[in-house]
Short mmCIF file of C-alpha atoms in Angstrom, two decimals:
data_model
loop_
_atom_site.label_atom_id
_atom_site.label_comp_id
_atom_site.label_asym_id
_atom_site.label_seq_id
_atom_site.Cartn_x
_atom_site.Cartn_y
_atom_site.Cartn_z
CA UNK A 1 -8.51 17.76 -12.15
CA UNK A 2 -5.13 19.44 -12.05
CA UNK A 3 -2.30 17.65 -13.70
CA UNK A 4 0.17 15.62 -11.67
CA UNK A 5 3.02 18.12 -11.94
CA UNK A 6 5.46 18.64 -9.11
CA UNK A 7 4.33 20.80 -6.18
CA UNK A 8 5.48 20.88 -2.59
CA UNK A 9 2.81 20.31 0.03
CA UNK A 10 2.83 20.56 3.81
CA UNK A 11 -0.15 18.23 4.29
CA UNK A 12 -2.10 15.60 2.42
CA UNK A 13 -5.07 17.94 2.49
CA UNK A 14 -8.65 16.93 3.13
CA UNK A 15 -7.80 13.41 2.19
CA UNK A 16 -9.58 10.14 1.87
CA UNK A 17 -6.79 7.60 2.38
CA UNK A 18 -7.14 3.81 2.06
CA UNK A 19 -4.31 1.62 3.41
CA UNK A 20 -4.48 -2.12 2.83
CA UNK A 21 -2.62 -4.49 5.10
CA UNK A 22 -2.97 -1.79 7.75
CA UNK A 23 -3.05 -3.91 10.86
CA UNK A 24 0.66 -4.79 11.09
CA UNK A 25 4.18 -3.73 10.15
CA UNK A 26 4.56 -1.10 7.47
CA UNK A 27 0.78 -0.66 7.05
CA UNK A 28 0.41 0.19 10.74
CA UNK A 29 3.38 2.60 10.59
CA UNK A 30 1.93 4.33 7.53
CA UNK A 31 -1.42 4.81 9.26
CA UNK A 32 0.38 6.63 12.06
CA UNK A 33 2.26 8.88 9.62
CA UNK A 34 -0.80 9.64 7.48
CA UNK A 35 -2.94 10.66 10.45
CA UNK A 36 -0.61 13.52 11.32
CA UNK A 37 -0.68 14.92 7.79
CA UNK A 38 -4.48 15.05 7.21
CA UNK A 39 -6.50 18.23 7.55
CA UNK A 40 -9.98 18.40 9.17
CA UNK A 41 -12.72 16.50 7.32
CA UNK A 42 -10.36 13.71 6.25
CA UNK A 43 -11.16 9.99 6.31
CA UNK A 44 -8.83 7.08 6.87
CA UNK A 45 -9.91 3.64 5.79
CA UNK A 46 -7.86 0.86 7.38
CA UNK A 47 -8.23 -2.46 5.52
CA UNK A 48 -6.92 -5.86 6.77
CA UNK A 49 -8.17 -9.30 7.69
CA UNK A 50 -7.99 -8.88 11.46
CA UNK A 51 -10.78 -6.73 12.84
CA UNK A 52 -9.31 -6.94 16.35
CA UNK A 53 -5.92 -5.54 15.27
CA UNK A 54 -7.64 -2.81 13.25
CA UNK A 55 -9.66 -1.73 16.24
CA UNK A 56 -6.49 -1.65 18.39
CA UNK A 57 -4.85 0.56 15.74
CA UNK A 58 -7.88 2.87 15.67
CA UNK A 59 -7.64 3.36 19.44
CA UNK A 60 -3.91 4.00 19.14
CA UNK A 61 -4.49 6.66 16.45
CA UNK A 62 -7.09 8.35 18.62
CA UNK A 63 -4.45 8.78 21.32
CA UNK A 64 -1.89 10.14 18.88
CA UNK A 65 -4.07 12.71 17.17
CA UNK A 66 -6.61 13.82 19.81
CA UNK A 67 -9.26 16.23 18.56
CA UNK A 68 -7.63 16.56 15.15
CA UNK A 69 -8.20 12.89 14.39
CA UNK A 70 -9.62 12.08 10.97
CA UNK A 71 -12.64 9.83 10.78
CA UNK A 72 -11.24 6.31 10.91
CA UNK A 73 -13.09 3.38 9.44
CA UNK A 74 -11.96 -0.22 9.96
CA UNK A 75 -12.69 -2.66 7.09
CA UNK A 76 -11.98 -6.23 8.14
CA UNK A 77 -12.01 -8.20 4.89
CA UNK A 78 -10.02 -10.86 2.98
CA UNK A 79 -8.80 -9.08 -0.17
CA UNK A 80 -7.97 -12.41 -1.84
CA UNK A 81 -11.78 -12.88 -2.26
CA UNK A 82 -13.98 -10.81 -4.61
CA UNK A 83 -16.38 -10.11 -1.75
CA UNK A 84 -13.60 -8.55 0.28
CA UNK A 85 -12.51 -6.20 -2.50
CA UNK A 86 -16.14 -5.24 -3.17
CA UNK A 87 -16.78 -4.47 0.49
CA UNK A 88 -13.70 -2.26 0.72
CA UNK A 89 -14.79 -0.36 -2.37
CA UNK A 90 -18.32 0.00 -1.05
CA UNK A 91 -17.08 1.48 2.29
CA UNK A 92 -15.06 4.00 0.26
CA UNK A 93 -18.21 4.79 -1.75
CA UNK A 94 -20.07 5.57 1.46
CA UNK A 95 -17.41 8.22 2.24
CA UNK A 96 -17.59 9.86 -1.19
CA UNK A 97 -19.95 12.48 0.24
CA UNK A 98 -17.08 13.90 2.33
CA UNK A 99 -15.93 15.48 -0.95
CA UNK A 100 -12.16 14.97 -0.45
CA UNK A 101 -9.64 17.11 -2.32
CA UNK A 102 -7.12 14.24 -2.30
CA UNK A 103 -7.67 10.48 -2.68
CA UNK A 104 -4.67 8.38 -1.60
CA UNK A 105 -4.70 4.61 -2.09
CA UNK A 106 -1.79 2.69 -0.56
CA UNK A 107 -1.70 -0.89 -1.84
CA UNK A 108 0.31 -2.53 0.90
CA UNK A 109 -1.39 -5.88 1.49
CA UNK A 110 0.64 -8.89 0.43
CA UNK A 111 2.21 -12.14 1.54
CA UNK A 112 5.56 -13.91 1.29
CA UNK A 113 4.32 -17.13 -0.26
CA UNK A 114 6.15 -20.41 -0.55
CA UNK A 115 9.94 -20.16 -0.95
CA UNK A 116 10.66 -23.26 -3.08
CA UNK A 117 12.28 -24.30 -6.37
CA UNK A 118 10.41 -23.33 -9.54
CA UNK A 119 9.52 -26.97 -10.28
CA UNK A 120 7.52 -27.26 -7.07
CA UNK A 121 4.78 -24.97 -8.25
CA UNK A 122 2.66 -27.44 -10.21
CA UNK A 123 -0.57 -26.88 -8.24
CA UNK A 124 -2.52 -24.28 -10.20
CA UNK A 125 -4.84 -23.59 -7.28
CA UNK A 126 -1.93 -22.71 -5.03
CA UNK A 127 -0.44 -20.34 -7.59
CA UNK A 128 -3.81 -18.70 -8.33
CA UNK A 129 -4.53 -18.23 -4.67
CA UNK A 130 -1.24 -16.47 -4.17
CA UNK A 131 -1.69 -14.22 -7.21
CA UNK A 132 -5.26 -13.42 -6.18
CA UNK A 133 -4.12 -11.64 -3.00
CA UNK A 134 -0.86 -10.25 -4.27
CA UNK A 135 -1.79 -9.10 -7.77
CA UNK A 136 -5.46 -9.36 -8.66
CA UNK A 137 -6.82 -7.71 -5.53
CA UNK A 138 -4.60 -4.66 -5.97
CA UNK A 139 -5.81 -4.29 -9.55
CA UNK A 140 -9.52 -4.75 -8.69
CA UNK A 141 -9.37 -2.49 -5.64
CA UNK A 142 -7.58 0.33 -7.51
CA UNK A 143 -10.00 0.09 -10.46
CA UNK A 144 -12.96 0.13 -8.11
CA UNK A 145 -11.62 3.22 -6.28
CA UNK A 146 -11.05 5.07 -9.54
CA UNK A 147 -14.70 4.45 -10.45
CA UNK A 148 -15.90 5.72 -7.08
CA UNK A 149 -13.79 8.88 -7.32
CA UNK A 150 -13.66 9.83 -11.02
CA UNK A 151 -11.66 12.77 -12.34
CA UNK A 152 -12.98 16.21 -11.40
CA UNK A 153 -11.45 19.68 -11.04
CA UNK A 154 -9.63 20.11 -7.77
CA UNK A 155 -9.19 16.41 -7.01
CA UNK A 156 -5.72 15.12 -6.47
CA UNK A 157 -5.32 11.34 -6.96
CA UNK A 158 -2.31 9.35 -5.62
CA UNK A 159 -1.75 5.60 -5.84
CA UNK A 160 1.09 3.87 -4.05
CA UNK A 161 2.18 0.31 -4.78
CA UNK A 162 4.35 -1.13 -1.97
CA UNK A 163 6.97 -2.93 -4.00
CA UNK A 164 10.33 -4.59 -3.56
CA UNK A 165 13.84 -4.87 -5.07
CA UNK A 166 12.57 -8.25 -6.30
CA UNK A 167 10.13 -6.54 -8.67
CA UNK A 168 13.19 -5.88 -10.82
CA UNK A 169 15.70 -8.53 -9.66
CA UNK A 170 15.24 -12.28 -9.86
CA UNK A 171 16.06 -14.47 -6.84
CA UNK A 172 16.26 -18.26 -6.93
CA UNK A 173 13.48 -20.06 -5.07
CA UNK A 174 11.36 -16.87 -4.89
CA UNK A 175 9.33 -17.42 -8.06
CA UNK A 176 5.92 -16.53 -6.51
CA UNK A 177 7.15 -13.38 -4.72
CA UNK A 178 9.26 -12.04 -7.61
CA UNK A 179 6.49 -12.70 -10.10
CA UNK A 180 3.84 -10.91 -8.05
CA UNK A 181 6.06 -7.88 -7.36
CA UNK A 182 7.07 -7.63 -11.04
CA UNK A 183 3.47 -7.93 -12.17
CA UNK A 184 2.36 -5.20 -9.80
CA UNK A 185 5.17 -2.89 -10.95
CA UNK A 186 4.08 -3.24 -14.57
CA UNK A 187 0.39 -3.00 -13.65
CA UNK A 188 0.88 0.35 -11.97
CA UNK A 189 3.15 1.55 -14.75
CA UNK A 190 0.27 0.98 -17.11
CA UNK A 191 -2.00 2.98 -14.81
CA UNK A 192 0.45 5.86 -14.82
CA UNK A 193 0.46 5.85 -18.64
CA UNK A 194 -3.33 5.64 -18.91
CA UNK A 195 -4.20 8.22 -16.26
CA UNK A 196 -1.97 11.30 -16.41
CA UNK A 197 -3.92 12.92 -13.62
CA UNK A 198 -3.26 10.03 -11.21
CA UNK A 199 0.18 10.19 -9.58
CA UNK A 200 1.49 6.64 -9.29
CA UNK A 201 4.45 5.47 -7.21
CA UNK A 202 5.88 2.01 -6.71
CA UNK A 203 7.89 2.21 -3.50
CA UNK A 204 10.36 -0.40 -2.17
CA UNK A 205 10.71 0.08 1.61
CA UNK A 206 13.71 -2.25 2.09
CA UNK A 207 14.06 -5.05 4.65
CA UNK A 208 11.95 -4.01 7.66
CA UNK A 209 11.54 -5.36 11.19
CA UNK A 210 8.33 -7.32 10.49
CA UNK A 211 6.95 -10.80 10.92
CA UNK A 212 7.67 -11.44 7.24
CA UNK A 213 11.39 -10.86 7.76
CA UNK A 214 11.35 -13.27 10.71
CA UNK A 215 9.75 -15.86 8.43
CA UNK A 216 12.42 -15.19 5.77
CA UNK A 217 15.22 -15.72 8.28
CA UNK A 218 13.60 -18.88 9.59
CA UNK A 219 13.08 -20.33 6.08
CA UNK A 220 16.34 -19.25 4.47
CA UNK A 221 18.83 -18.52 7.23
CA UNK A 222 19.39 -15.12 5.63
CA UNK A 223 19.59 -12.26 8.13
CA UNK A 224 19.37 -8.67 7.05
CA UNK A 225 19.98 -5.47 8.96
CA UNK A 226 16.36 -4.57 9.58
CA UNK A 227 14.89 -1.09 9.37
CA UNK A 228 12.19 0.04 11.83
CA UNK A 229 8.92 0.37 9.88
CA UNK A 230 8.59 4.01 10.92
CA UNK A 231 11.56 5.06 8.77
CA UNK A 232 10.33 3.87 5.32
CA UNK A 233 6.83 5.02 6.23
CA UNK A 234 8.12 8.54 7.01
CA UNK A 235 10.13 8.59 3.78
CA UNK A 236 7.10 7.59 1.73
CA UNK A 237 5.13 10.47 3.24
CA UNK A 238 7.97 12.86 2.35
CA UNK A 239 7.97 11.60 -1.21
CA UNK A 240 4.19 12.21 -1.46
CA UNK A 241 4.45 15.68 0.02
CA UNK A 242 7.41 16.75 -2.13
CA UNK A 243 5.62 15.31 -5.16
CA UNK A 244 8.75 15.45 -7.31
CA UNK A 245 8.81 11.89 -8.66
CA UNK A 246 7.63 11.07 -12.17
CA UNK A 247 4.37 9.14 -12.18
CA UNK A 248 5.03 5.44 -12.58
CA UNK A 249 8.46 5.63 -10.89
CA UNK A 250 9.86 2.72 -8.92
CA UNK A 251 11.76 4.18 -5.96
CA UNK A 252 13.77 2.50 -3.24
CA UNK A 253 14.08 3.54 0.43
CA UNK A 254 17.86 3.62 0.25
CA UNK A 255 18.21 5.70 -2.90
CA UNK A 256 15.07 7.91 -3.06
#
């Protein structure tokens, strides 16, 4: 495998791309962006809980890309359960025969969790359930994908962790969310150190116009200037194409 040194690209190549949390918001916007950057023979795996929303997205992508559309597979699973992670990895394994020259895994799935004072989190099952989706599943899915697509000459490997400012900045009443984002940041930093031929990026997309932000406003009264999901999705693709970031970097939409 070539090393992960900087090199400008005009496409993602013959890519196998996995996007988790693909049915809504940023995940949906990234699927649209990725489709236009794939060369013939590529495969796009859309992973989310709602099979109905994934099928709607698949039809939308067919209309956007026409005959150049990559093969799109919808994987309706719950990533907070071991069976869901295993099924997503198995679907990827079934596509290994396409012999991609680029594997791109975008770990986007996540949830807001309970916004409450630290002392309210005394239920271990509640905490473990949150961390299972927001931390453990990303680790297990990434590890599984690395086993399915081991290092070989000519294979480019990219892993994206959708992160947040709160991976590096504490916020009162956001213990679950901050903890999960910080854990993911460190987890993918370790991956970058272990695997020099895997290009790893933690990317904070900023406050976007999503259902999660509506929930935040409802629960906290805090109102942000919201960014259309298309903008951080497009910037992420530019970062991947330019390929100038150091592996393991944590980059923010506003400063990248």
